[in-house]
Amino acid sequence: GAVVSQHPSRVICKSGTSVKIECRSLDFQATTMFWYRQFPKQSLMLMATSNEGSKATYEQGVEKDKFLINHASLTLSTLTVTSAHPEDSSFYICSARDPPRTSGRSYEQYFGPGTRLTVT
Amino acid sequence: EDQVTQSPEALRLQEGESSSLNCSYTVSGLRGLFWYRQDPGKGPEFLFTLYSAGEEKEKERLKATLTKKESFLHITAPKPEDSATYLCAVQAWNAGNNRKLIWGLGTSLAVNP
């Protein structure tokens, strides 16, 4: 299956600083990547959809000025948490969509291993 | 409103005790139903995609089936290493160009040795 990497796996930062998380599709080109946030014992919450070469589409309630997304190439998307605060501490997961091999089929999403962000 | 409901919320099995997880959905047009496995502190791992009622897919001890209203993930003779949270998601025809997934809350499976 398709492989997605994410870096770093864990990061601890001080309140007010910015943190960048990288998401890479290793063996396929991903025109679309997704950024999720997950709280303990809860399901995935979609934050934004990142399309290569265009602006990201943010879900309702997600501050686009706080969570900056850049999808500069077909294999790399980045999420920058700006001026991080303790309430931003969470598990952030990216996914990349593998184009369907059969016309009309759905796109399968492959997930990175996640990044645990702790803001102190 | 498009919705995905998984049951049970949690399931505890003895090793070798087969069972099924349920994912019921209401969407205006199903484009695909996905099953993922998630271990604590890790990203979801893709398991299966199902597209139409009657379709079945198997992988080791897991078998996924699909009807017009729900999907089942059957676990045959589970082992402790099958312990994880199993997530179900659907993609609807009306989800727009980005085709985002609609997620269930997951079933937390624990298999005791």
PDB file of N, CA, C and O in Angstrom, chain B residues 11-55:
ATOM      1  N   LEU B  11     -15.579  -3.453  22.596  1.00  0.00           N
ATOM      2  CA  LEU B  11     -15.823  -4.893  22.551  1.00  0.00           C
ATOM      3  C   LEU B  11     -14.615  -5.619  23.119  1.00  0.00           C
ATOM      4  O   LEU B  11     -13.485  -5.340  22.731  1.00  0.00           O
ATOM      5  N   ARG B  12     -14.899  -6.522  24.027  1.00  0.00           N
ATOM      6  CA  ARG B  12     -13.820  -7.314  24.619  1.00  0.00           C
ATOM      7  C   ARG B  12     -14.073  -8.773  24.279  1.00  0.00           C
ATOM      8  O   ARG B  12     -15.152  -9.302  24.568  1.00  0.00           O
ATOM      9  N   LEU B  13     -13.093  -9.429  23.673  1.00  0.00           N
ATOM     10  CA  LEU B  13     -13.224 -10.821  23.256  1.00  0.00           C
ATOM     11  C   LEU B  13     -12.112 -11.658  23.854  1.00  0.00           C
ATOM     12  O   LEU B  13     -11.032 -11.150  24.166  1.00  0.00           O
ATOM     13  N   GLN B  14     -12.390 -12.928  23.981  1.00  0.00           N
ATOM     14  CA  GLN B  14     -11.333 -13.868  24.322  1.00  0.00           C
ATOM     15  C   GLN B  14     -10.640 -14.299  23.024  1.00  0.00           C
ATOM     16  O   GLN B  14     -11.270 -14.347  21.952  1.00  0.00           O
ATOM     17  N   GLU B  15      -9.393 -14.613  23.109  1.00  0.00           N
ATOM     18  CA  GLU B  15      -8.676 -15.086  21.928  1.00  0.00           C
ATOM     19  C   GLU B  15      -9.422 -16.267  21.325  1.00  0.00           C
ATOM     20  O   GLU B  15      -9.807 -17.201  22.027  1.00  0.00           O
ATOM     21  N   GLY B  16      -9.653 -16.190  20.003  1.00  0.00           N
ATOM     22  CA  GLY B  16     -10.365 -17.261  19.323  1.00  0.00           C
ATOM     23  C   GLY B  16     -11.861 -17.073  19.241  1.00  0.00           C
ATOM     24  O   GLY B  16     -12.549 -17.813  18.529  1.00  0.00           O
ATOM     25  N   GLU B  17     -12.381 -16.086  19.942  1.00  0.00           N
ATOM     26  CA  GLU B  17     -13.828 -15.842  19.969  1.00  0.00           C
ATOM     27  C   GLU B  17     -14.215 -14.909  18.831  1.00  0.00           C
ATOM     28  O   GLU B  17     -13.982 -13.697  18.884  1.00  0.00           O
ATOM     29  N   SER B  18     -14.803 -15.415  17.795  1.00  0.00           N
ATOM     30  CA  SER B  18     -15.157 -14.621  16.617  1.00  0.00           C
ATOM     31  C   SER B  18     -16.306 -13.665  16.922  1.00  0.00           C
ATOM     32  O   SER B  18     -17.169 -13.952  17.758  1.00  0.00           O
ATOM     33  N   SER B  19     -16.324 -12.551  16.219  1.00  0.00           N
ATOM     34  CA  SER B  19     -17.381 -11.569  16.411  1.00  0.00           C
ATOM     35  C   SER B  19     -17.431 -10.622  15.209  1.00  0.00           C
ATOM     36  O   SER B  19     -16.650 -10.766  14.263  1.00  0.00           O
ATOM     37  N   SER B  20     -18.367  -9.681  15.260  1.00  0.00           N
ATOM     38  CA  SER B  20     -18.524  -8.714  14.163  1.00  0.00           C
ATOM     39  C   SER B  20     -18.684  -7.308  14.705  1.00  0.00           C
ATOM     40  O   SER B  20     -19.317  -7.105  15.742  1.00  0.00           O
ATOM     41  N   LEU B  21     -18.122  -6.360  13.984  1.00  0.00           N
ATOM     42  CA  LEU B  21     -18.308  -4.947  14.271  1.00  0.00           C
ATOM     43  C   LEU B  21     -19.242  -4.374  13.210  1.00  0.00           C
ATOM     44  O   LEU B  21     -19.177  -4.776  12.044  1.00  0.00           O
ATOM     45  N   ASN B  22     -20.056  -3.429  13.631  1.00  0.00           N
ATOM     46  CA  ASN B  22     -21.053  -2.869  12.714  1.00  0.00           C
ATOM     47  C   ASN B  22     -20.774  -1.408  12.387  1.00  0.00           C
ATOM     48  O   ASN B  22     -20.330  -0.640  13.245  1.00  0.00           O
ATOM     49  N   CYS B  23     -21.042  -1.048  11.140  1.00  0.00           N
ATOM     50  CA  CYS B  23     -20.960   0.346  10.706  1.00  0.00           C
ATOM     51  C   CYS B  23     -22.211   0.634   9.878  1.00  0.00           C
ATOM     52  O   CYS B  23     -22.347   0.119   8.763  1.00  0.00           O
ATOM     53  N   SER B  24     -23.124   1.394  10.426  1.00  0.00           N
ATOM     54  CA  SER B  24     -24.327   1.742   9.669  1.00  0.00           C
ATOM     55  C   SER B  24     -24.191   3.162   9.157  1.00  0.00           C
ATOM     56  O   SER B  24     -23.590   4.013   9.820  1.00  0.00           O
ATOM     57  N   TYR B  25     -24.740   3.408   7.987  1.00  0.00           N
ATOM     58  CA  TYR B  25     -24.547   4.715   7.388  1.00  0.00           C
ATOM     59  C   TYR B  25     -25.820   5.211   6.713  1.00  0.00           C
ATOM     60  O   TYR B  25     -26.662   4.437   6.259  1.00  0.00           O
ATOM     61  N   THR B  26     -25.937   6.519   6.673  1.00  0.00           N
ATOM     62  CA  THR B  26     -26.991   7.157   5.904  1.00  0.00           C
ATOM     63  C   THR B  26     -26.321   8.254   5.089  1.00  0.00           C
ATOM     64  O   THR B  26     -25.832   9.243   5.625  1.00  0.00           O
ATOM     65  N   VAL B  27     -26.238   8.024   3.791  1.00  0.00           N
ATOM     66  CA  VAL B  27     -25.674   9.019   2.887  1.00  0.00           C
ATOM     67  C   VAL B  27     -26.557   9.089   1.657  1.00  0.00           C
ATOM     68  O   VAL B  27     -27.252   8.136   1.321  1.00  0.00           O
ATOM     69  N   SER B  28     -26.482  10.197   0.991  1.00  0.00           N
ATOM     70  CA  SER B  28     -27.343  10.402  -0.173  1.00  0.00           C
ATOM     71  C   SER B  28     -26.900   9.578  -1.364  1.00  0.00           C
ATOM     72  O   SER B  28     -27.679   9.319  -2.264  1.00  0.00           O
ATOM     73  N   GLY B  29     -25.670   9.153  -1.382  1.00  0.00           N
ATOM     74  CA  GLY B  29     -25.175   8.305  -2.461  1.00  0.00           C
ATOM     75  C   GLY B  29     -23.803   7.817  -2.084  1.00  0.00           C
ATOM     76  O   GLY B  29     -22.881   8.607  -1.941  1.00  0.00           O
ATOM     77  N   LEU B  30     -23.653   6.512  -1.911  1.00  0.00           N
ATOM     78  CA  LEU B  30     -22.389   5.978  -1.418  1.00  0.00           C
ATOM     79  C   LEU B  30     -21.386   5.863  -2.553  1.00  0.00           C
ATOM     80  O   LEU B  30     -21.634   5.211  -3.572  1.00  0.00           O
ATOM     81  N   ARG B  31     -20.230   6.489  -2.355  1.00  0.00           N
ATOM     82  CA  ARG B  31     -19.158   6.388  -3.332  1.00  0.00           C
ATOM     83  C   ARG B  31     -18.135   5.340  -2.903  1.00  0.00           C
ATOM     84  O   ARG B  31     -17.455   4.744  -3.716  1.00  0.00           O
ATOM     85  N   GLY B  32     -18.037   5.150  -1.596  1.00  0.00           N
ATOM     86  CA  GLY B  32     -17.111   4.152  -1.074  1.00  0.00           C
ATOM     87  C   GLY B  32     -17.197   4.094   0.434  1.00  0.00           C
ATOM     88  O   GLY B  32     -17.492   5.092   1.081  1.00  0.00           O
ATOM     89  N   LEU B  33     -16.978   2.903   1.002  1.00  0.00           N
ATOM     90  CA  LEU B  33     -16.942   2.731   2.451  1.00  0.00           C
ATOM     91  C   LEU B  33     -15.583   2.161   2.810  1.00  0.00           C
ATOM     92  O   LEU B  33     -15.105   1.220   2.176  1.00  0.00           O
ATOM     93  N   PHE B  34     -14.968   2.748   3.815  1.00  0.00           N
ATOM     94  CA  PHE B  34     -13.596   2.404   4.160  1.00  0.00           C
ATOM     95  C   PHE B  34     -13.522   1.885   5.590  1.00  0.00           C
ATOM     96  O   PHE B  34     -14.170   2.416   6.484  1.00  0.00           O
ATOM     97  N   TRP B  35     -12.693   0.871   5.791  1.00  0.00           N
ATOM     98  CA  TRP B  35     -12.367   0.408   7.135  1.00  0.00           C
ATOM     99  C   TRP B  35     -10.884   0.662   7.397  1.00  0.00           C
ATOM    100  O   TRP B  35     -10.017   0.399   6.535  1.00  0.00           O
ATOM    101  N   TYR B  36     -10.628   1.191   8.591  1.00  0.00           N
ATOM    102  CA  TYR B  36      -9.259   1.440   9.032  1.00  0.00           C
ATOM    103  C   TYR B  36      -9.067   0.835  10.408  1.00  0.00           C
ATOM    104  O   TYR B  36     -10.006   0.712  11.191  1.00  0.00           O
ATOM    105  N   ARG B  37      -7.823   0.534  10.701  1.00  0.00           N
ATOM    106  CA  ARG B  37      -7.434   0.100  12.039  1.00  0.00           C
ATOM    107  C   ARG B  37      -6.514   1.167  12.620  1.00  0.00           C
ATOM    108  O   ARG B  37      -5.622   1.667  11.927  1.00  0.00           O
ATOM    109  N   GLN B  38      -6.728   1.525  13.880  1.00  0.00           N
ATOM    110  CA  GLN B  38      -5.860   2.509  14.508  1.00  0.00           C
ATOM    111  C   GLN B  38      -5.357   1.979  15.840  1.00  0.00           C
ATOM    112  O   GLN B  38      -6.152   1.635  16.725  1.00  0.00           O
ATOM    113  N   ASP B  39      -4.046   1.937  15.982  1.00  0.00           N
ATOM    114  CA  ASP B  39      -3.417   1.579  17.251  1.00  0.00           C
ATOM    115  C   ASP B  39      -3.163   2.853  18.045  1.00  0.00           C
ATOM    116  O   ASP B  39      -3.017   3.940  17.459  1.00  0.00           O
ATOM    117  N   PRO B  40      -3.107   2.763  19.366  1.00  0.00           N
ATOM    118  CA  PRO B  40      -2.917   3.967  20.194  1.00  0.00           C
ATOM    119  C   PRO B  40      -1.672   4.745  19.794  1.00  0.00           C
ATOM    120  O   PRO B  40      -0.594   4.181  19.609  1.00  0.00           O
ATOM    121  N   GLY B  41      -1.823   6.056  19.628  1.00  0.00           N
ATOM    122  CA  GLY B  41      -0.684   6.906  19.308  1.00  0.00           C
ATOM    123  C   GLY B  41      -0.176   6.799  17.891  1.00  0.00           C
ATOM    124  O   GLY B  41       0.912   7.284  17.574  1.00  0.00           O
ATOM    125  N   LYS B  42      -0.971   6.173  17.018  1.00  0.00           N
ATOM    126  CA  LYS B  42      -0.558   6.021  15.615  1.00  0.00           C
ATOM    127  C   LYS B  42      -1.666   6.467  14.683  1.00  0.00           C
ATOM    128  O   LYS B  42      -2.821   6.599  15.076  1.00  0.00           O
ATOM    129  N   GLY B  43      -1.296   6.698  13.425  1.00  0.00           N
ATOM    130  CA  GLY B  43      -2.289   7.039  12.432  1.00  0.00           C
ATOM    131  C   GLY B  43      -3.067   5.817  11.983  1.00  0.00           C
ATOM    132  O   GLY B  43      -2.610   4.688  12.144  1.00  0.00           O
ATOM    133  N   PRO B  44      -4.255   6.020  11.427  1.00  0.00           N
ATOM    134  CA  PRO B  44      -5.053   4.889  10.951  1.00  0.00           C
ATOM    135  C   PRO B  44      -4.357   4.123   9.833  1.00  0.00           C
ATOM    136  O   PRO B  44      -3.708   4.718   8.973  1.00  0.00           O
ATOM    137  N   GLU B  45      -4.539   2.811   9.862  1.00  0.00           N
ATOM    138  CA  GLU B  45      -3.980   1.933   8.837  1.00  0.00           C
ATOM    139  C   GLU B  45      -5.105   1.443   7.945  1.00  0.00           C
ATOM    140  O   GLU B  45      -6.092   0.883   8.423  1.00  0.00           O
ATOM    141  N   PHE B  46      -4.969   1.659   6.643  1.00  0.00           N
ATOM    142  CA  PHE B  46      -6.018   1.277   5.705  1.00  0.00           C
ATOM    143  C   PHE B  46      -6.209  -0.239   5.675  1.00  0.00           C
ATOM    144  O   PHE B  46      -5.240  -1.000   5.625  1.00  0.00           O
ATOM    145  N   LEU B  47      -7.478  -0.667   5.715  1.00  0.00           N
ATOM    146  CA  LEU B  47      -7.794  -2.087   5.640  1.00  0.00           C
ATOM    147  C   LEU B  47      -8.529  -2.428   4.345  1.00  0.00           C
ATOM    148  O   LEU B  47      -8.063  -3.232   3.549  1.00  0.00           O
ATOM    149  N   PHE B  48      -9.715  -1.858   4.165  1.00  0.00           N
ATOM    150  CA  PHE B  48     -10.559  -2.227   3.025  1.00  0.00           C
ATOM    151  C   PHE B  48     -11.308  -1.022   2.470  1.00  0.00           C
ATOM    152  O   PHE B  48     -11.596  -0.085   3.194  1.00  0.00           O
ATOM    153  N   THR B  49     -11.646  -1.129   1.188  1.00  0.00           N
ATOM    154  CA  THR B  49     -12.636  -0.249   0.573  1.00  0.00           C
ATOM    155  C   THR B  49     -13.720  -1.126  -0.035  1.00  0.00           C
ATOM    156  O   THR B  49     -13.429  -2.108  -0.714  1.00  0.00           O
ATOM    157  N   LEU B  50     -14.976  -0.762   0.208  1.00  0.00           N
ATOM    158  CA  LEU B  50     -16.111  -1.462  -0.385  1.00  0.00           C
ATOM    159  C   LEU B  50     -16.933  -0.450  -1.159  1.00  0.00           C
ATOM    160  O   LEU B  50     -17.134   0.685  -0.693  1.00  0.00           O
ATOM    161  N   TYR B  51     -17.427  -0.850  -2.329  1.00  0.00           N
ATOM    162  CA  TYR B  51     -18.102   0.123  -3.180  1.00  0.00           C
ATOM    163  C   TYR B  51     -19.590  -0.147  -3.381  1.00  0.00           C
ATOM    164  O   TYR B  51     -20.370   0.797  -3.573  1.00  0.00           O
ATOM    165  N   SER B  52     -19.982  -1.417  -3.395  1.00  0.00           N
ATOM    166  CA  SER B  52     -21.380  -1.704  -3.707  1.00  0.00           C
ATOM    167  C   SER B  52     -21.903  -2.835  -2.835  1.00  0.00           C
ATOM    168  O   SER B  52     -21.134  -3.693  -2.355  1.00  0.00           O
ATOM    169  N   ALA B  53     -23.232  -2.808  -2.619  1.00  0.00           N
ATOM    170  CA  ALA B  53     -23.876  -3.824  -1.793  1.00  0.00           C
ATOM    171  C   ALA B  53     -23.568  -5.215  -2.318  1.00  0.00           C
ATOM    172  O   ALA B  53     -23.618  -5.460  -3.522  1.00  0.00           O
ATOM    173  N   GLY B  54     -23.253  -6.111  -1.400  1.00  0.00           N
ATOM    174  CA  GLY B  54     -22.917  -7.476  -1.763  1.00  0.00           C
ATOM    175  C   GLY B  54     -21.428  -7.720  -1.869  1.00  0.00           C
ATOM    176  O   GLY B  54     -20.972  -8.869  -1.915  1.00  0.00           O
ATOM    177  N   GLU B  55     -20.674  -6.672  -1.885  1.00  0.00           N
ATOM    178  CA  GLU B  55     -19.223  -6.806  -2.016  1.00  0.00           C
ATOM    179  C   GLU B  55     -18.618  -7.288  -0.697  1.00  0.00           C
ATOM    180  O   GLU B  55     -19.062  -6.908   0.384  1.00  0.00           O
TER     181      GLU B  55
END
